[in-house]
PDB file of C-alpha atoms in Angstrom:
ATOM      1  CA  UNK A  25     -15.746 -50.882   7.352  1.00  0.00           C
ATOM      2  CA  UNK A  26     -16.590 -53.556   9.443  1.00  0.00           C
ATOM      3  CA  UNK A  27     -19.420 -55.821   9.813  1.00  0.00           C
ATOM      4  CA  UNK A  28     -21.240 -53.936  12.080  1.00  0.00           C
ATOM      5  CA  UNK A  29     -20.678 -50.871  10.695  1.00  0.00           C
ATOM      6  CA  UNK A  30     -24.032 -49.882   8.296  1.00  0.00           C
ATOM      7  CA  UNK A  31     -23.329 -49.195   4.221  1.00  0.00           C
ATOM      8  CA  UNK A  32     -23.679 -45.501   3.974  1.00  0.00           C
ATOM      9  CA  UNK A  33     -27.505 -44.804   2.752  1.00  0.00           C
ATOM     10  CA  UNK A  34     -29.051 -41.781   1.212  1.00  0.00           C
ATOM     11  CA  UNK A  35     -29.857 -41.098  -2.420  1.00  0.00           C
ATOM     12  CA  UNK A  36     -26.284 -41.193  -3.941  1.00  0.00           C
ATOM     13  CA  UNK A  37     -26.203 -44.584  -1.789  1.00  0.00           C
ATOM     14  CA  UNK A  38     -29.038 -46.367  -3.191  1.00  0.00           C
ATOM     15  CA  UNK A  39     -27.009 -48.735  -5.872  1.00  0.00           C
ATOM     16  CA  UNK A  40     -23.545 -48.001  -5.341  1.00  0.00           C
ATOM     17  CA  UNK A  41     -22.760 -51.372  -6.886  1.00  0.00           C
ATOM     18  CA  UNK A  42     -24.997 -51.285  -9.652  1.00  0.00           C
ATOM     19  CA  UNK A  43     -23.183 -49.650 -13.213  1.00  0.00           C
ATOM     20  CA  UNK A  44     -25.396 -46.982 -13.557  1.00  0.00           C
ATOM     21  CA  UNK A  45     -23.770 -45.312 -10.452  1.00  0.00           C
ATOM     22  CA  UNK A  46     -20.108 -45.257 -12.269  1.00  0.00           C
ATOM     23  CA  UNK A  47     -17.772 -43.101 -10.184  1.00  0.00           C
ATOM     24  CA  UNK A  48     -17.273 -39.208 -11.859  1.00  0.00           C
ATOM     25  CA  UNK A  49     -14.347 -38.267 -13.544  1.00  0.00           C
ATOM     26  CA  UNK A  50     -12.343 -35.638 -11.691  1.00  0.00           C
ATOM     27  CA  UNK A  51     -13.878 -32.791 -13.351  1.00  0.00           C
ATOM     28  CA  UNK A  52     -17.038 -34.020 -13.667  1.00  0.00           C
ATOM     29  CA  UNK A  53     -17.641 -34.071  -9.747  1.00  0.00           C
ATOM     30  CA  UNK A  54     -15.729 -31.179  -9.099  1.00  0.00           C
ATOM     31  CA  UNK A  55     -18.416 -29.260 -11.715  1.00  0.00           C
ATOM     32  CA  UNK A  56     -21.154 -31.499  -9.175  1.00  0.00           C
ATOM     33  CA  UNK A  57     -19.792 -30.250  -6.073  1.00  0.00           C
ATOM     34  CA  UNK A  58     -19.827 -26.717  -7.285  1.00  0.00           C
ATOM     35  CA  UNK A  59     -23.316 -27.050  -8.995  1.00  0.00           C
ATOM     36  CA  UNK A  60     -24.547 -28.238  -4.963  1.00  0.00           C
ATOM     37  CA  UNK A  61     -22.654 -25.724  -3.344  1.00  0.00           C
ATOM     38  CA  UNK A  62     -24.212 -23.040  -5.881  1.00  0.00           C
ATOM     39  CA  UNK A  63     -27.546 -24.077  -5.090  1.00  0.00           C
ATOM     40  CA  UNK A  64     -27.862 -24.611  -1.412  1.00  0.00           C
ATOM     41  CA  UNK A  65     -25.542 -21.579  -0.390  1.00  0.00           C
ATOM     42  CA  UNK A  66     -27.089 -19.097   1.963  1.00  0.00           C
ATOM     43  CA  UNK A  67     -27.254 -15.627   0.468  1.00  0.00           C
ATOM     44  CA  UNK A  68     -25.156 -13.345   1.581  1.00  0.00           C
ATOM     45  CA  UNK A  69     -26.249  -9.483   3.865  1.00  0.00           C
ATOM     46  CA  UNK A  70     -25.068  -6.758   5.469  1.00  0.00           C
ATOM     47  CA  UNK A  71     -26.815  -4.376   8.422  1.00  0.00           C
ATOM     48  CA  UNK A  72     -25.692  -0.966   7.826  1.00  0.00           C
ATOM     49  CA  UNK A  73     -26.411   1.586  10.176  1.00  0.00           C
ATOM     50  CA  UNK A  74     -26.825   5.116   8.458  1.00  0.00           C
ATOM     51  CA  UNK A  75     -26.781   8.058  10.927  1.00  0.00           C
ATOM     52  CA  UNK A  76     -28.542  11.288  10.011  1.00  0.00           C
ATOM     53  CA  UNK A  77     -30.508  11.694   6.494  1.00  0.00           C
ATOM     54  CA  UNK A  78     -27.738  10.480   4.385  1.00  0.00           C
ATOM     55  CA  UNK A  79     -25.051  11.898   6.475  1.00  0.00           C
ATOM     56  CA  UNK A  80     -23.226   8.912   6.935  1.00  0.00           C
ATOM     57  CA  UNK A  81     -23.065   4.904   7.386  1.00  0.00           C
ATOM     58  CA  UNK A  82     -20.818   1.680   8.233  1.00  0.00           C
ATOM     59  CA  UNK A  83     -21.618  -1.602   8.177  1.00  0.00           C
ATOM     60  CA  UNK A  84     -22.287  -3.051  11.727  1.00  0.00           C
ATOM     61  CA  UNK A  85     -22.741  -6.410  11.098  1.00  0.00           C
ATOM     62  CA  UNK A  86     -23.225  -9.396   8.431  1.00  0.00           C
ATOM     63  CA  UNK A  87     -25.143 -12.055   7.648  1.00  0.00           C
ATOM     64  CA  UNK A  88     -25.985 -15.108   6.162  1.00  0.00           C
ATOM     65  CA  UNK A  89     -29.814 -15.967   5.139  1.00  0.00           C
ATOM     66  CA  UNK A  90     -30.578 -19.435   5.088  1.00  0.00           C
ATOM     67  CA  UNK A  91     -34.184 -20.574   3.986  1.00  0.00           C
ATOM     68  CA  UNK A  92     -35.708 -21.250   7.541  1.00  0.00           C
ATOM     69  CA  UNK A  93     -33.452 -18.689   9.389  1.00  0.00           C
ATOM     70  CA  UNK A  94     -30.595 -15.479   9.206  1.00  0.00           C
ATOM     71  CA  UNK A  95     -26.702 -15.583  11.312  1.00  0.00           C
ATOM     72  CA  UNK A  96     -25.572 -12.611  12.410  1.00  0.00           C
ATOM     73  CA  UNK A  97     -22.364 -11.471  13.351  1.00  0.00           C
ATOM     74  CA  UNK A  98     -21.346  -8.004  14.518  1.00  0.00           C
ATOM     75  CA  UNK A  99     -18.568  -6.578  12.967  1.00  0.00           C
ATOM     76  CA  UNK A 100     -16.752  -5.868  16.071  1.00  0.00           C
ATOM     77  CA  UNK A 101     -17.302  -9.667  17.581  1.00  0.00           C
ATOM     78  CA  UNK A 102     -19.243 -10.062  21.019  1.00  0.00           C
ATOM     79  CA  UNK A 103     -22.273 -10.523  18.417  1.00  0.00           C
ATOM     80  CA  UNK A 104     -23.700 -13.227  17.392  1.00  0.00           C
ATOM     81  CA  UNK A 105     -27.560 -13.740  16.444  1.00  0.00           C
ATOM     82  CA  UNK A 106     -29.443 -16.699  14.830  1.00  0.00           C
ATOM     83  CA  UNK A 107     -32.748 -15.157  13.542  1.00  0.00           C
ATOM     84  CA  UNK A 108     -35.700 -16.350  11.543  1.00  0.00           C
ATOM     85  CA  UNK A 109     -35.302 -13.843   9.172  1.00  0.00           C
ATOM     86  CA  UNK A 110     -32.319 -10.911   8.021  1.00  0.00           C
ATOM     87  CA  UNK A 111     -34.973  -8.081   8.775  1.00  0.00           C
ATOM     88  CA  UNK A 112     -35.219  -9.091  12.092  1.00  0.00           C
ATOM     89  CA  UNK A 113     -31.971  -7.733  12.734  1.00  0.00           C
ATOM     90  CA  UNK A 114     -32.744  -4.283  12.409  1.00  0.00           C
ATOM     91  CA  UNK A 115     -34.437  -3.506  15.921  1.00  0.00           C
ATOM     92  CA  UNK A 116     -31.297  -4.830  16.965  1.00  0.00           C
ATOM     93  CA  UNK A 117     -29.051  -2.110  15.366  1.00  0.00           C
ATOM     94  CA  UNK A 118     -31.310   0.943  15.901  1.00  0.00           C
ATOM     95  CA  UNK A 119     -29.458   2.097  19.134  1.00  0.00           C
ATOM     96  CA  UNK A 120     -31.686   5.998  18.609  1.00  0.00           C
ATOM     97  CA  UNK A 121     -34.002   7.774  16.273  1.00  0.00           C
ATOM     98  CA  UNK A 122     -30.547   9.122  14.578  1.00  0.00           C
ATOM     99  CA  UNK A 123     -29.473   5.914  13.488  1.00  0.00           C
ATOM    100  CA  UNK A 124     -31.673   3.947  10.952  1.00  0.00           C
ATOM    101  CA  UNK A 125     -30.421   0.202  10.056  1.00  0.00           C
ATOM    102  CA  UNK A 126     -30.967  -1.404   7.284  1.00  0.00           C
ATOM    103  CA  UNK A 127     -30.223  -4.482   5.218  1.00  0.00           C
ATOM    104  CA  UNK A 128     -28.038  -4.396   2.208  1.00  0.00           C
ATOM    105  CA  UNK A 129     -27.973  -6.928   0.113  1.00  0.00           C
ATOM    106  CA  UNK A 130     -23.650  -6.870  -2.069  1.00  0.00           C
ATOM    107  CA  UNK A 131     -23.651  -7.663  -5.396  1.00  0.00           C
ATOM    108  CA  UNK A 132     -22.354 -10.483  -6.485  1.00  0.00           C
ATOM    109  CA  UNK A 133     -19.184 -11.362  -5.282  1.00  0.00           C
ATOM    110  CA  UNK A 134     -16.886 -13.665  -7.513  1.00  0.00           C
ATOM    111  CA  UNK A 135     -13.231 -15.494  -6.878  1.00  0.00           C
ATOM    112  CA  UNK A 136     -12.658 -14.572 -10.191  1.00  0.00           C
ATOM    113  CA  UNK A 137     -11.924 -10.851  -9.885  1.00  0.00           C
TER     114      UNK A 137
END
């Protein structure tokens, strides 16, 4: 870094010479980064589209709900939506009155299976 170049700032920042900022072990950060990637992940959706009363379904697209908005993707590609909210991808995926969409929301899915 050069003299021109700013420290980096920001909370984790703040006294990055000091000793009570000591650099993690290897584990220990790894269990950090995990614990912040747990936390501020965005949950997880699909839009199915069920045709008839119970007749049949597939998933048409899927989705990623953040706090202040929803991504979209169709299944197929060519679709992409950014949204301020999962539900308001349904009108989008109601092509008739035959076919109803509707947001499912998996189960948890773990690496660990």
């Amino acid at each position: 870094m050069n003299s021109a170049t700013p420290p980096p700032t920001g909370p984790h920042h703040e006294d990055a010479g000091s000793a009570a900022c000591a650099p993690f072990g290897a584990e220990d950060f790894q269990v950090l980064l995990e614990d912040l990637v747990t936390d501020s992940a965005p949950r997880m959706f699909a839009v199915v589209q069920e045709f008839g009363e119970r007749e049949d379904a597939w998933v048409a697209a899927w989705g990623l709900a953040f706090e202040d908005r929803a991504e979209v993707v169709g299944v197929h590609g060519g679709t992409w939506m950014s949204l301020r909210s999962p539900e308001a991808a349904l009108r989008y995926f109601s092509p008739d009155k035959a076919t109803r969409p509707r947001l499912i929301w998996p189960r948890s899915v773990s690496q660990e299976q």
